[in-house]
Coordinates of C-alpha atoms in Angstrom, one line a residue:
Chain L
M25 CA -37.9 -16.4 -27.1
S26 CA -38.7 -17.0 -23.3
A27 CA -42.3 -18.6 -22.1
I28 CA -42.4 -15.2 -19.9
K29 CA -45.5 -13.0 -20.8
D30 CA -45.4 -10.0 -22.3
D31 CA -47.4 -8.3 -18.6
Q32 CA -45.4 -9.6 -16.9
Q33 CA -42.8 -7.6 -14.9
M34 CA -39.4 -8.3 -14.9
Y35 CA -36.5 -7.3 -12.4
L36 CA -32.7 -7.0 -13.2
G37 CA -30.1 -7.7 -10.4
I38 CA -26.6 -5.7 -10.7
D39 CA -23.4 -6.7 -8.6
G40 CA -21.2 -4.0 -9.4
G41 CA -17.6 -4.7 -8.3
G42 CA -14.0 -3.1 -9.2
S43 CA -13.2 -6.1 -11.3
K44 CA -16.4 -7.1 -12.6
C45 CA -20.3 -6.7 -13.0
K46 CA -22.7 -9.6 -12.6
A47 CA -26.2 -9.2 -13.8
V48 CA -29.2 -11.1 -13.1
L49 CA -32.6 -11.3 -15.4
M50 CA -36.1 -13.0 -12.9
S51 CA -39.5 -13.3 -12.9
A52 CA -41.4 -11.8 -10.0
D53 CA -41.6 -15.2 -8.4
L54 CA -37.6 -15.0 -8.3
E55 CA -37.0 -17.3 -11.6
I56 CA -33.7 -17.1 -12.9
L57 CA -34.4 -16.3 -17.1
G58 CA -30.4 -15.2 -17.9
Q59 CA -27.5 -13.9 -16.5
G60 CA -24.8 -11.4 -17.6
L61 CA -20.9 -11.0 -16.9
S62 CA -19.3 -7.4 -18.4
G63 CA -16.2 -5.0 -16.9
P64 CA -15.4 -3.5 -14.3
A65 CA -18.7 -1.3 -12.4
N66 CA -16.8 0.4 -9.3
P67 CA -18.0 3.9 -10.0
L68 CA -14.8 5.2 -8.0
H69 CA -12.7 4.0 -10.8
G70 CA -14.1 5.6 -13.2
F71 CA -18.2 7.1 -14.0
E72 CA -18.5 5.7 -17.9
Q73 CA -17.3 2.6 -17.5
A74 CA -19.5 1.5 -14.7
T75 CA -22.4 3.0 -16.6
A76 CA -21.4 1.5 -19.3
S77 CA -20.7 -1.8 -17.8
I78 CA -24.2 -2.1 -16.3
V79 CA -26.0 -1.6 -19.6
D80 CA -23.7 -4.3 -21.2
S81 CA -24.4 -7.1 -18.2
A82 CA -28.4 -5.8 -18.5
R83 CA -28.2 -7.0 -22.4
L84 CA -25.9 -10.1 -21.6
A85 CA -28.7 -11.1 -19.7
L86 CA -31.9 -10.5 -21.5
A87 CA -29.7 -12.2 -24.7
D88 CA -29.0 -15.1 -22.4
A89 CA -32.6 -15.0 -21.7
G90 CA -33.8 -15.2 -25.3
M91 CA -34.8 -12.2 -25.3
A92 CA -32.1 -9.8 -26.8
G93 CA -34.8 -7.1 -28.4
Y94 CA -36.7 -6.6 -24.8
P95 CA -36.3 -3.1 -23.8
L96 CA -34.3 -2.1 -20.9
Q97 CA -37.0 0.7 -19.8
R98 CA -39.5 -2.3 -19.2
L99 CA -37.1 -3.5 -16.2
I100 CA -36.9 -3.0 -12.6
T101 CA -33.1 -2.4 -11.8
G102 CA -31.4 -3.3 -8.1
A103 CA -28.1 -2.5 -8.3
G104 CA -25.3 -2.9 -5.8
L105 CA -22.4 -0.9 -6.7
A106 CA -19.2 -0.3 -4.5
G107 CA -18.7 2.9 -3.2
M108 CA -22.4 4.0 -2.7
N109 CA -21.4 4.7 1.2
L110 CA -19.6 7.8 -0.2
P111 CA -22.0 11.2 -0.5
G112 CA -20.7 12.1 -3.9
L113 CA -20.4 9.0 -5.8
L114 CA -23.9 8.3 -4.7
E115 CA -25.0 11.6 -5.9
Q116 CA -23.1 11.6 -9.4
M117 CA -24.5 7.4 -10.1
L118 CA -28.4 8.8 -8.7
A119 CA -28.3 11.7 -11.2
W120 CA -27.5 9.0 -14.0
Q121 CA -29.9 9.1 -16.9
N122 CA -30.2 5.2 -16.7
P123 CA -32.3 3.3 -19.3
F124 CA -34.6 1.4 -17.1
Q125 CA -38.1 1.7 -16.0
Q126 CA -36.4 2.1 -12.4
M127 CA -33.0 1.8 -10.4
Y128 CA -32.8 1.0 -6.9
L129 CA -29.3 1.8 -5.9
T130 CA -27.5 0.8 -3.5
N131 CA -24.4 -0.3 -1.8
D132 CA -22.1 -3.7 -2.9
L133 CA -22.8 -4.6 1.1
L134 CA -26.1 -4.3 1.3
I135 CA -27.1 -6.3 -1.7
A136 CA -24.6 -9.5 -0.4
C137 CA -26.6 -9.3 2.9
L138 CA -29.6 -9.6 1.5
G139 CA -28.5 -12.1 -1.4
A140 CA -27.2 -14.3 1.7
H141 CA -30.1 -14.5 3.9
N142 CA -33.2 -14.3 1.4
G143 CA -34.0 -11.0 2.0
A144 CA -33.8 -11.5 6.2
D145 CA -31.4 -9.5 8.9
G146 CA -28.4 -10.9 9.2
A147 CA -24.8 -10.0 8.9
V148 CA -21.8 -11.0 5.6
I149 CA -18.3 -10.4 5.8
V150 CA -16.9 -10.4 2.1
T151 CA -13.7 -11.3 1.2
G152 CA -12.5 -10.8 -2.3
T153 CA -10.2 -8.3 -4.0
G154 CA -11.2 -5.9 -0.9
S155 CA -12.6 -7.2 2.5
C156 CA -15.7 -5.5 4.7
G157 CA -17.7 -6.7 7.3
F158 CA -21.7 -5.6 7.5
S159 CA -24.6 -6.3 9.2
S160 CA -28.4 -5.2 8.3
V161 CA -30.6 -5.7 11.8
D162 CA -34.1 -4.3 12.5
G163 CA -33.5 -2.0 9.7
Q164 CA -30.1 -0.8 11.1
S165 CA -26.9 -1.2 9.0
L166 CA -23.4 -1.4 10.5
M167 CA -20.2 -1.3 8.4
L168 CA -16.9 -2.8 9.7
G169 CA -13.7 -2.7 8.3
G170 CA -13.1 -2.1 4.7
H171 CA -11.1 1.1 4.7
G172 CA -9.2 0.3 1.2
F173 CA -5.5 -0.6 0.4
P174 CA -3.3 -1.1 1.4
Q175 CA -4.0 0.5 4.6
G176 CA -7.3 -1.5 5.3
D177 CA -8.9 -4.7 3.9
I178 CA -7.7 -7.0 6.1
A179 CA -7.6 -10.5 5.0
S180 CA -9.1 -9.5 1.6
G181 CA -7.1 -11.1 -1.7
S182 CA -5.2 -7.7 -2.2
W183 CA -3.7 -7.9 1.5
F184 CA -3.1 -11.7 1.3
G185 CA -0.8 -10.7 -2.2
L186 CA 1.0 -7.7 0.0
Q187 CA 1.9 -9.5 3.0
L188 CA 3.0 -12.4 0.7
V189 CA 5.4 -9.9 -1.3
T190 CA 6.5 -8.4 1.4
K191 CA 8.1 -11.5 3.2
V192 CA 9.1 -12.9 0.1
L193 CA 11.3 -10.4 -0.1
Q194 CA 12.6 -10.6 3.5
S195 CA 13.4 -14.4 2.5
L196 CA 15.0 -13.7 -0.7
D197 CA 17.5 -11.1 1.2
G198 CA 18.0 -13.9 3.4
L199 CA 16.7 -12.2 6.3
T200 CA 14.1 -14.8 7.0
A201 CA 13.6 -18.7 6.5
A202 CA 13.3 -19.6 2.8
S203 CA 9.8 -20.4 1.4
C204 CA 8.8 -22.6 -1.4
L205 CA 6.9 -19.1 -1.9
N206 CA 10.3 -17.4 -3.2
R207 CA 10.1 -19.5 -6.1
Q208 CA 6.4 -19.3 -7.0
V209 CA 6.1 -15.6 -6.7
L210 CA 8.9 -14.9 -9.1
D211 CA 7.7 -17.5 -11.5
T212 CA 3.8 -16.6 -11.3
L213 CA 4.8 -12.7 -12.2
A214 CA 7.9 -14.1 -14.4
C215 CA 10.4 -12.0 -12.6
K216 CA 14.1 -13.6 -12.6
D217 CA 15.1 -12.2 -9.5
T218 CA 14.4 -9.6 -6.4
I219 CA 15.5 -6.9 -8.8
A220 CA 13.0 -7.9 -11.0
L221 CA 10.3 -8.3 -8.6
V222 CA 10.5 -4.8 -7.0
E223 CA 10.5 -3.2 -10.2
L224 CA 7.4 -5.2 -11.1
V225 CA 5.4 -4.3 -8.1
V226 CA 6.0 -0.4 -7.6
G227 CA 2.8 0.9 -7.3
K228 CA 1.0 -1.5 -8.3
P229 CA -2.6 -1.5 -7.3
A230 CA -5.0 -3.8 -4.8
T231 CA -6.0 -6.0 -8.0
F232 CA -2.3 -6.6 -8.8
Y233 CA -1.5 -8.1 -5.5
A234 CA -5.7 -9.9 -5.4
Q235 CA -4.0 -11.7 -8.0
L236 CA -1.2 -13.6 -6.0
A237 CA -3.8 -14.3 -2.7
N238 CA -4.4 -18.3 -4.0
L239 CA -0.7 -19.1 -3.7
V240 CA -0.5 -18.0 0.1
F241 CA -3.3 -20.8 0.6
D242 CA -2.1 -23.3 -1.2
A243 CA 1.0 -23.2 0.3
A244 CA -0.2 -23.3 4.2
E245 CA -2.7 -26.6 2.7
Q246 CA 1.1 -27.7 2.3
G247 CA 2.0 -26.5 5.5
D248 CA 4.9 -23.6 4.4
A249 CA 5.5 -22.1 7.5
M250 CA 5.5 -18.3 5.6
A251 CA 2.3 -19.1 4.3
L252 CA 1.2 -20.5 7.6
A253 CA 1.8 -17.0 9.6
I254 CA 0.0 -14.9 6.9
V255 CA -3.3 -16.7 6.8
K256 CA -3.3 -17.0 10.5
D257 CA -2.8 -13.4 10.9
G258 CA -5.3 -12.7 8.4
A259 CA -7.8 -15.7 10.0
G260 CA -7.3 -14.2 13.1
Y261 CA -8.5 -10.6 12.1
L262 CA -11.8 -12.3 10.8
N263 CA -12.5 -14.1 13.6
N264 CA -12.5 -10.5 15.6
L265 CA -14.6 -8.7 12.7
A266 CA -17.2 -12.2 12.8
R267 CA -17.6 -12.2 16.7
K268 CA -18.2 -8.3 16.7
L269 CA -20.9 -8.6 13.6
W270 CA -22.6 -11.8 16.0
Q271 CA -22.2 -9.4 19.1
D272 CA -24.3 -7.2 17.0
K273 CA -27.1 -9.8 17.3
A274 CA -26.8 -10.5 13.5
P275 CA -29.2 -13.9 13.6
R276 CA -27.4 -15.2 10.7
L277 CA -23.8 -14.5 9.3
S278 CA -22.5 -15.5 5.7
L279 CA -18.5 -15.3 4.7
V280 CA -18.8 -14.1 0.4
G281 CA -16.8 -13.1 -1.9
G282 CA -13.8 -15.1 -4.1
L283 CA -12.0 -16.1 -1.0
A284 CA -14.5 -17.4 0.8
V285 CA -14.3 -20.9 0.4
R286 CA -10.1 -20.9 1.3
L287 CA -10.7 -18.9 4.1
V288 CA -13.2 -20.5 6.6
P289 CA -10.9 -24.0 7.1
W290 CA -8.6 -21.5 8.4
L291 CA -11.2 -19.6 11.2
A292 CA -11.8 -20.3 14.7
K293 CA -14.2 -23.1 15.9
D294 CA -16.4 -20.6 17.4
V295 CA -16.4 -18.7 14.6
Q296 CA -17.0 -21.5 12.0
Q297 CA -19.9 -22.6 13.6
M298 CA -21.4 -18.8 13.4
L299 CA -21.3 -19.3 9.6
T300 CA -24.4 -20.2 7.3
A301 CA -24.0 -20.9 3.7
P302 CA -25.6 -18.2 1.7
V303 CA -28.5 -18.5 -0.1
W304 CA -28.2 -16.3 -2.9
P305 CA -25.5 -14.7 -4.8
A306 CA -25.3 -10.5 -4.6
E307 CA -26.8 -10.2 -7.8
I308 CA -30.2 -11.9 -6.6
G309 CA -29.9 -9.3 -3.4
A310 CA -30.3 -6.6 -6.0
V311 CA -33.2 -8.2 -6.8
L312 CA -34.4 -8.5 -3.6
Y313 CA -33.5 -4.8 -2.9
A314 CA -35.3 -4.1 -5.8
Q315 CA -38.6 -6.1 -4.6
Q316 CA -38.5 -4.6 -1.2
Q317 CA -38.2 -0.9 -2.6
D318 CA -40.6 -1.5 -5.2
A319 CA -43.1 -3.0 -2.6
R320 CA -42.7 0.3 -0.4
Q321 CA -43.0 2.3 -3.2
E322 CA -46.3 0.9 -3.6
A323 CA -47.5 0.6 -0.2
A324 CA -46.4 4.6 0.3
S325 CA -48.3 5.6 -3.4
A326 CA -51.5 3.5 -2.0
Chain T
M168 CA 31.8 36.5 -1.2
S169 CA 33.4 33.7 0.6
A170 CA 37.2 33.4 0.2
I171 CA 37.5 30.8 -2.0
K172 CA 40.2 31.4 -4.5
D173 CA 38.3 31.6 -8.4
D174 CA 40.5 28.5 -9.3
Q175 CA 39.9 25.9 -6.9
Q176 CA 37.8 23.6 -7.4
M177 CA 35.1 22.9 -5.1
Y178 CA 32.6 19.7 -4.6
L179 CA 28.7 19.4 -4.3
G180 CA 27.7 17.0 -2.3
I181 CA 23.7 15.7 -2.8
D182 CA 21.9 13.3 -0.8
G183 CA 18.7 12.6 -2.2
G184 CA 15.9 10.9 -0.5
G185 CA 12.1 10.8 -0.4
S186 CA 10.9 14.0 1.5
K187 CA 14.0 16.1 1.4
C188 CA 17.3 16.6 -1.1
K189 CA 20.1 18.0 0.8
A190 CA 23.4 19.5 -0.5
V191 CA 26.8 20.3 0.6
L192 CA 29.2 22.7 -0.8
M193 CA 32.8 21.5 0.2
S194 CA 36.3 22.8 -0.8
A195 CA 38.7 20.3 -1.8
D196 CA 40.1 19.3 1.7
L197 CA 36.4 19.0 2.9
E198 CA 35.7 22.4 5.0
I199 CA 31.8 22.9 4.6
L200 CA 31.1 26.2 2.8
G201 CA 27.3 26.0 2.5
Q202 CA 24.5 23.9 2.7
G203 CA 21.0 23.8 1.4
L204 CA 17.3 21.7 1.6
S205 CA 15.6 21.7 -0.7
G206 CA 12.3 19.3 -1.5
P207 CA 11.7 15.5 -2.2
A208 CA 14.1 13.7 -4.9
N209 CA 13.3 10.2 -5.3
P210 CA 13.8 10.2 -9.1
L211 CA 11.4 6.7 -8.5
H212 CA 8.3 9.2 -7.4
G213 CA 8.9 11.8 -10.5
F214 CA 11.9 12.7 -12.7
E215 CA 10.9 16.1 -13.0
Q216 CA 10.7 16.8 -9.4
A217 CA 13.8 14.9 -8.1
T218 CA 15.8 17.3 -10.6
A219 CA 14.4 20.2 -9.6
S220 CA 15.0 19.5 -6.6
I221 CA 19.0 19.0 -6.7
V222 CA 19.5 22.3 -8.6
D223 CA 17.2 23.9 -5.7
S224 CA 19.4 22.4 -3.4
A225 CA 22.7 23.3 -5.5
R226 CA 21.9 26.7 -5.9
L227 CA 20.8 27.4 -1.4
A228 CA 24.5 25.8 -0.7
L229 CA 25.9 28.4 -3.0
A230 CA 23.4 30.8 -1.5
D231 CA 24.7 29.9 1.9
A232 CA 28.1 30.3 1.0
G233 CA 27.6 33.9 0.1
M234 CA 28.3 32.5 -3.7
A235 CA 24.9 32.7 -4.8
G236 CA 26.2 33.9 -8.6
Y237 CA 28.4 31.1 -9.0
P238 CA 28.0 28.7 -12.1
L239 CA 26.9 25.3 -11.3
Q240 CA 29.2 24.3 -14.3
R241 CA 32.2 24.5 -12.2
L242 CA 31.1 22.2 -9.6
I243 CA 31.6 18.6 -9.5
T244 CA 29.1 17.0 -8.1
G245 CA 28.8 13.7 -5.8
A246 CA 25.1 12.6 -6.0
G247 CA 23.5 9.7 -4.0
L248 CA 20.1 9.4 -4.9
A249 CA 17.4 6.6 -3.6
G250 CA 16.2 4.1 -6.3
M251 CA 19.6 4.1 -8.0
N252 CA 19.8 0.6 -7.8
L253 CA 16.9 0.2 -10.4
P254 CA 18.4 0.0 -13.9
G255 CA 15.4 2.0 -15.5
L256 CA 15.9 4.8 -13.2
L257 CA 19.7 4.9 -13.0
E258 CA 19.7 5.3 -16.8
Q259 CA 17.2 7.9 -16.9
M260 CA 18.7 9.6 -14.3
L261 CA 22.0 9.5 -16.1
A262 CA 20.6 10.6 -19.6
W263 CA 19.5 13.9 -17.8
Q264 CA 21.6 16.8 -19.4
N265 CA 22.3 18.4 -15.5
P266 CA 24.1 21.8 -15.2
F267 CA 27.3 20.7 -13.5
Q268 CA 30.6 20.1 -14.7
Q269 CA 30.2 16.1 -13.8
M270 CA 28.0 14.9 -11.7
Y271 CA 28.8 11.4 -10.3
L272 CA 25.9 9.6 -9.5
T273 CA 25.5 6.5 -7.1
N274 CA 22.7 5.2 -5.0
D275 CA 21.8 6.9 -1.9
L276 CA 23.2 3.8 0.5
L277 CA 26.6 4.1 -0.9
I278 CA 27.3 7.9 0.2
A279 CA 25.3 7.2 3.7
C280 CA 28.1 4.5 4.4
L281 CA 31.2 6.4 2.7
G282 CA 29.9 8.8 5.0
A283 CA 29.1 7.2 8.5
H284 CA 32.5 5.6 7.9
N285 CA 34.7 8.7 6.7
G286 CA 35.4 6.8 3.2
A287 CA 36.4 3.3 4.9
D288 CA 34.7 -0.1 4.6
G289 CA 31.5 -0.6 7.0
A290 CA 27.9 -1.3 6.6
V291 CA 24.6 0.8 7.2
I292 CA 21.4 0.6 8.1
V293 CA 19.6 3.8 6.8
T294 CA 15.9 4.6 8.6
G295 CA 14.3 7.4 7.7
T296 CA 11.3 7.5 4.7
G297 CA 12.7 4.6 3.5
S298 CA 14.9 1.7 5.2
C299 CA 17.6 -0.2 3.6
G300 CA 20.7 -1.8 4.7
F301 CA 24.0 -1.7 3.0
S302 CA 27.6 -2.8 3.2
S303 CA 30.5 -1.8 1.2
V304 CA 33.6 -4.3 2.1
D305 CA 36.5 -5.2 0.0
G306 CA 35.5 -3.2 -3.1
Q307 CA 32.3 -5.4 -2.8
S308 CA 29.0 -3.8 -2.0
L309 CA 25.9 -5.8 -0.7
M310 CA 22.4 -4.5 -0.3
L311 CA 19.9 -5.9 2.0
G312 CA 16.2 -4.5 2.2
G313 CA 14.8 -1.7 1.1
H314 CA 12.3 -2.5 -1.7
G315 CA 9.7 0.3 -1.3
F316 CA 6.2 1.0 0.0
P317 CA 4.1 -0.6 1.0
Q318 CA 6.0 -4.1 0.0
G319 CA 9.0 -3.5 1.7
D320 CA 10.9 -0.5 3.3
I321 CA 10.3 -2.2 6.8
A322 CA 10.9 -0.1 10.2
S323 CA 11.2 2.7 8.1
G324 CA 9.5 6.0 8.8
S325 CA 6.9 5.0 6.3
W326 CA 6.0 1.4 7.6
F327 CA 5.6 2.7 10.9
G328 CA 3.3 5.0 9.8
L329 CA 1.4 2.8 7.9
Q330 CA 1.7 0.0 10.6
L331 CA 0.3 2.9 12.8
V332 CA -2.8 3.7 10.7
T333 CA -4.0 0.0 9.6
K334 CA -3.6 -0.4 13.7
V335 CA -5.7 2.4 14.8
L336 CA -8.6 1.5 12.0
Q337 CA -9.1 -1.6 13.5
S338 CA -9.2 -0.5 16.8
L339 CA -11.4 2.7 16.1
D340 CA -13.8 -0.4 14.3
G341 CA -13.5 -2.2 17.8
L342 CA -11.9 -4.5 16.4
T343 CA -8.9 -4.5 18.9
A344 CA -7.7 -3.2 22.5
A345 CA -8.4 1.0 22.5
S346 CA -5.1 2.9 22.4
C347 CA -3.9 6.9 22.9
L348 CA -2.8 6.3 19.2
N349 CA -6.4 6.5 18.4
R350 CA -7.3 10.0 19.2
Q351 CA -3.5 11.1 18.2
V352 CA -3.3 10.1 15.0
L353 CA -6.9 11.8 14.6
D354 CA -5.9 14.9 16.1
T355 CA -2.6 15.0 14.1
L356 CA -4.7 14.7 11.1
A357 CA -6.9 17.2 12.2
C358 CA -9.9 14.2 11.4
K359 CA -13.4 14.0 13.8
D360 CA -13.9 10.6 12.5
T361 CA -13.0 6.8 10.8
I362 CA -14.3 8.1 7.8
A363 CA -12.4 11.2 7.8
L364 CA -9.2 9.7 8.5
V365 CA -10.3 6.8 5.7
E366 CA -11.1 9.6 3.3
L367 CA -7.6 11.6 4.1
V368 CA -5.4 8.5 3.9
V369 CA -6.6 7.1 0.3
G370 CA -4.1 6.6 -1.8
K371 CA -1.6 8.4 0.6
P372 CA 2.3 8.0 -0.3
A373 CA 5.5 6.9 1.9
T374 CA 5.9 10.2 2.8
F375 CA 2.5 11.3 4.2
Y376 CA 2.7 7.8 6.4
A377 CA 6.5 8.8 7.3
Q378 CA 5.3 12.2 9.1
L379 CA 3.3 9.6 11.6
A380 CA 6.0 7.4 12.8
N381 CA 7.2 9.7 16.0
L382 CA 4.0 9.2 17.2
V383 CA 4.4 5.5 17.3
F384 CA 8.0 6.5 19.5
D385 CA 6.5 8.7 21.6
A386 CA 3.6 6.6 22.6
A387 CA 5.7 3.0 22.8
E388 CA 7.9 5.1 25.5
Q389 CA 5.3 5.5 27.4
G390 CA 4.4 2.2 27.3
D391 CA 1.0 1.8 25.0
A392 CA 0.3 -1.6 24.2
M393 CA -0.5 -0.7 20.4
A394 CA 2.4 0.9 20.0
L395 CA 4.7 -1.2 21.7
A396 CA 3.5 -4.2 19.5
I397 CA 4.6 -1.8 16.5
V398 CA 8.1 -1.1 17.4
K399 CA 9.1 -4.4 18.9
D400 CA 8.0 -5.6 15.0
G401 CA 10.0 -3.4 13.6
A402 CA 13.4 -3.7 15.7
G403 CA 13.1 -7.6 15.1
Y404 CA 13.6 -6.8 11.4
L405 CA 16.4 -4.9 11.8
N406 CA 17.9 -6.4 14.3
N407 CA 17.9 -9.6 11.4
L408 CA 19.0 -6.9 9.2
A409 CA 21.9 -5.9 11.6
R410 CA 23.1 -9.3 12.4
K411 CA 22.8 -10.6 8.5
L412 CA 25.5 -7.0 7.8
W413 CA 28.0 -8.0 10.4
Q414 CA 28.3 -11.7 9.3
D415 CA 29.3 -10.0 6.0
K416 CA 32.4 -8.9 7.7
A417 CA 31.7 -5.4 7.9
P418 CA 34.3 -3.7 10.1
R419 CA 31.7 -1.4 11.7
L420 CA 28.2 -0.5 11.5
S421 CA 25.9 2.6 11.7
L422 CA 22.1 3.2 11.7
V423 CA 21.7 6.6 10.3
G424 CA 18.8 8.5 9.1
G425 CA 15.8 10.5 10.8
L426 CA 14.6 8.0 12.8
A427 CA 18.3 6.3 14.0
V428 CA 18.0 8.0 17.3
R429 CA 14.8 6.9 18.1
L430 CA 15.3 3.1 17.3
V431 CA 18.4 2.5 18.8
P432 CA 17.0 2.3 22.4
W433 CA 14.6 -0.7 21.2
L434 CA 17.3 -3.1 19.4
A435 CA 18.6 -6.1 21.0
K436 CA 22.0 -5.8 23.3
D437 CA 24.0 -7.6 21.4
V438 CA 23.2 -5.2 18.2
Q439 CA 23.5 -1.6 19.8
Q440 CA 27.0 -3.4 20.3
M441 CA 27.6 -3.7 16.7
L442 CA 27.2 -0.4 16.2
T443 CA 29.4 3.1 16.2
A444 CA 28.1 6.8 15.6
P445 CA 28.4 7.7 11.7
V446 CA 31.6 10.4 11.0
W447 CA 29.7 12.4 8.7
P448 CA 26.5 12.6 7.3
A449 CA 25.6 11.3 3.4
E450 CA 25.6 14.5 1.9
I451 CA 29.5 14.6 2.8
G452 CA 29.8 11.2 1.5
A453 CA 28.7 12.1 -1.6
V454 CA 31.4 14.7 -1.6
L455 CA 34.2 12.3 -0.8
Y456 CA 32.5 9.9 -3.6
A457 CA 33.0 12.1 -6.0
Q458 CA 36.4 12.8 -4.7
Q459 CA 37.3 8.9 -5.2
Q460 CA 35.5 8.9 -8.8
D461 CA 37.5 12.3 -9.9
A462 CA 40.9 10.9 -8.5
R463 CA 40.1 7.2 -10.4
Q464 CA 39.5 9.4 -13.8
E465 CA 42.7 11.2 -13.4
A466 CA 44.4 7.6 -12.8
A467 CA 42.8 6.5 -15.6
S468 CA 43.5 9.0 -18.1
A469 CA 46.7 9.8 -16.6

């Protein structure tokens, strides 16, 4: 059992995304007590699954803290979920009879931004399965990019994967130069030839393509021309996105998400110099959000 | 009622594509008796709809010939459908309890090629909703390109439409230069802003995007930089495809499909010189195919 006093308020931070839900249990002074990881929690892809994943991750974080029996209704929770910028989806989540003492709900970009800048003003570019830019400066927030697969989310994992498959198909047809990626894509997907590859990829969603993104970076680092063209194209977009957020007077800018580490070396020098390492991950940003909202409510009711 | 004798064999040619299905009813000596046009007939996007469209177009062609009551089971049919190079899809279509006396099934490329070259050897590049290169020389056929939306079908209508929406979203975000296409896309789709556009395009299929392709060509002809970049990119791919088919010793090469007329002026001079105008449309190619197969079967059983 933890050394937490029975009367001390604890906070739960939730980062709910398309492939997983992360939870962190923290004390009021931001000591990490436990963490939990569960399944998909994007309400756009299913309300039932998203809410179940949130509760699962919360229980796992409590168990990780050695507090398995602790009641959820004593936790103040901040949750940042994908899709909360869509009014209908936000309304549905707000109507959820959640098991917490209080749940402050916002979008996944704001908690990533709060986490990256320890609750202060700043901007983030998130590049995971999808991609998006976001800034929060002087109480004004700005969202740039995103827009979904395949028409948007440029330089995200799904975008890199789709570019890869598109270019490999042209190369396998002999219309462009050969690349080491041709064989690697076929092998990774266990396809014996072009026809098998085409049959496999028909109608596949963003999450499928995102799994292939690292192949592009591996090959680019080895100087493969096809990979270099894709990576430079994606990096060019992120350079534009970063400069635009910077012009918006963001005092800090962080690149976060699963692809961030691989992307940084390919960005323009002026953009690399804008970047600061994120202070905390998004789930801790969700705790900061809950504390900010809680303080605001207390001030309002005082 | 037509002057066709009751005992004369008639042929039906079907060209089944992603956005429409064309049927032509012909006499044995290739006189056009009637034509029919129905909905999407790409089995990859729905078996039920494809087979319904085929039957609809057949009945419309009979009605057009003034033979509305004529039984489908007396027609010998050639059908060229998208996706018939995929073994699973071909098997499913072959298992269809079709209403015709005989249905010879092949892919949409072979009938386009047979039609374009009046049954003789040659090559075609088809650019409609999808795109693909195909040659049939000395009994050997070669398929190049295609591969579906969004990972393939480069320089097709759906590809031009997707490139357009992708680039317009970036421009509306202020990440790239403004274009007259921004307003045109919003107006064409009756969207008041970026969010409305994103909500509208989520999950849209190839046929949706293909409707937007002409906007790109209109703007390119007026010198719009965004449109020119897209058109040159697509034309570059088609140049490669044409040269590769030409190297394959195709004696003739035609560009066919809904976008052919708009694309030709943007192709390289050497590629323009390879091109000959198609003799017949694809649905008549399907009749030629049915007659060839029928003659082959009769020869085999004689």
